[in-house]
């Protein structure tokens, strides 16, 4: 109940006023059954505008730090992200990564929509970064379709690093469902998983119009790939159908 009150009463009208969201390709979303919504990630607002324009409930995997705060602020943050449809995951090591995939698999097994950011973190500069293969493994293990989603303009409404939200124009573009059944039984093969996620990132690049950088966004944020700040013309490789 809190999810729908949050969406339609508490936050929905304000988000609509600030971002005046425009939606394309909504017909590509299934009316029922599981699917992975693979989105680019420009701002925290992505996790609120995407559910706003979709009639079905979307569950996101969120970092556990959002749910571990103390005091009144910690309680409010935990409540806020919970009613927004987010589930905490630990991302600290390989075991926690597998646990996150297990949680995601359970959500999809219940026939729900799962929102994922294949870049693993928000873009540091508005460009599209290399996707991580967890989404690919999940898609291959579950056999559910992957629907690419391009968020545009959320970083204007909700500038990264700023606590202030601004007026702007948000666009949400849904691509056609991507079927990877041709790779059935190959989950765990790192070459196949890389081919799958590169195909997803190519669609995100095409939908969003972002420049693609063939490095992980986390490496940029942690200063491990300073050369990525130079423009890169390389696009993700796409597996042959």
CSV table of C-alpha atoms in Angstrom, one decimal, residues 61-68 86-91 121-122:
chain,number,residue,atom,x,y,z
A,61,UNK,CA,18.3,-3.6,-6.0
A,62,UNK,CA,19.8,-0.8,-3.9
A,63,UNK,CA,23.1,-0.7,-1.9
A,64,UNK,CA,22.7,-1.8,1.7
A,65,UNK,CA,24.0,1.6,3.0
A,66,UNK,CA,20.6,3.1,2.3
A,67,UNK,CA,19.1,0.8,4.9
A,68,UNK,CA,21.6,0.8,7.7
A,86,UNK,CA,14.0,-0.9,-3.4
A,87,UNK,CA,15.6,-4.0,-1.8
A,88,UNK,CA,18.9,-3.8,0.0
A,89,UNK,CA,21.9,-5.8,-1.3
A,90,UNK,CA,25.5,-6.0,-0.1
A,91,UNK,CA,28.1,-5.3,-2.8
A,121,UNK,CA,26.7,3.1,-10.4
A,122,UNK,CA,25.6,6.5,-11.6
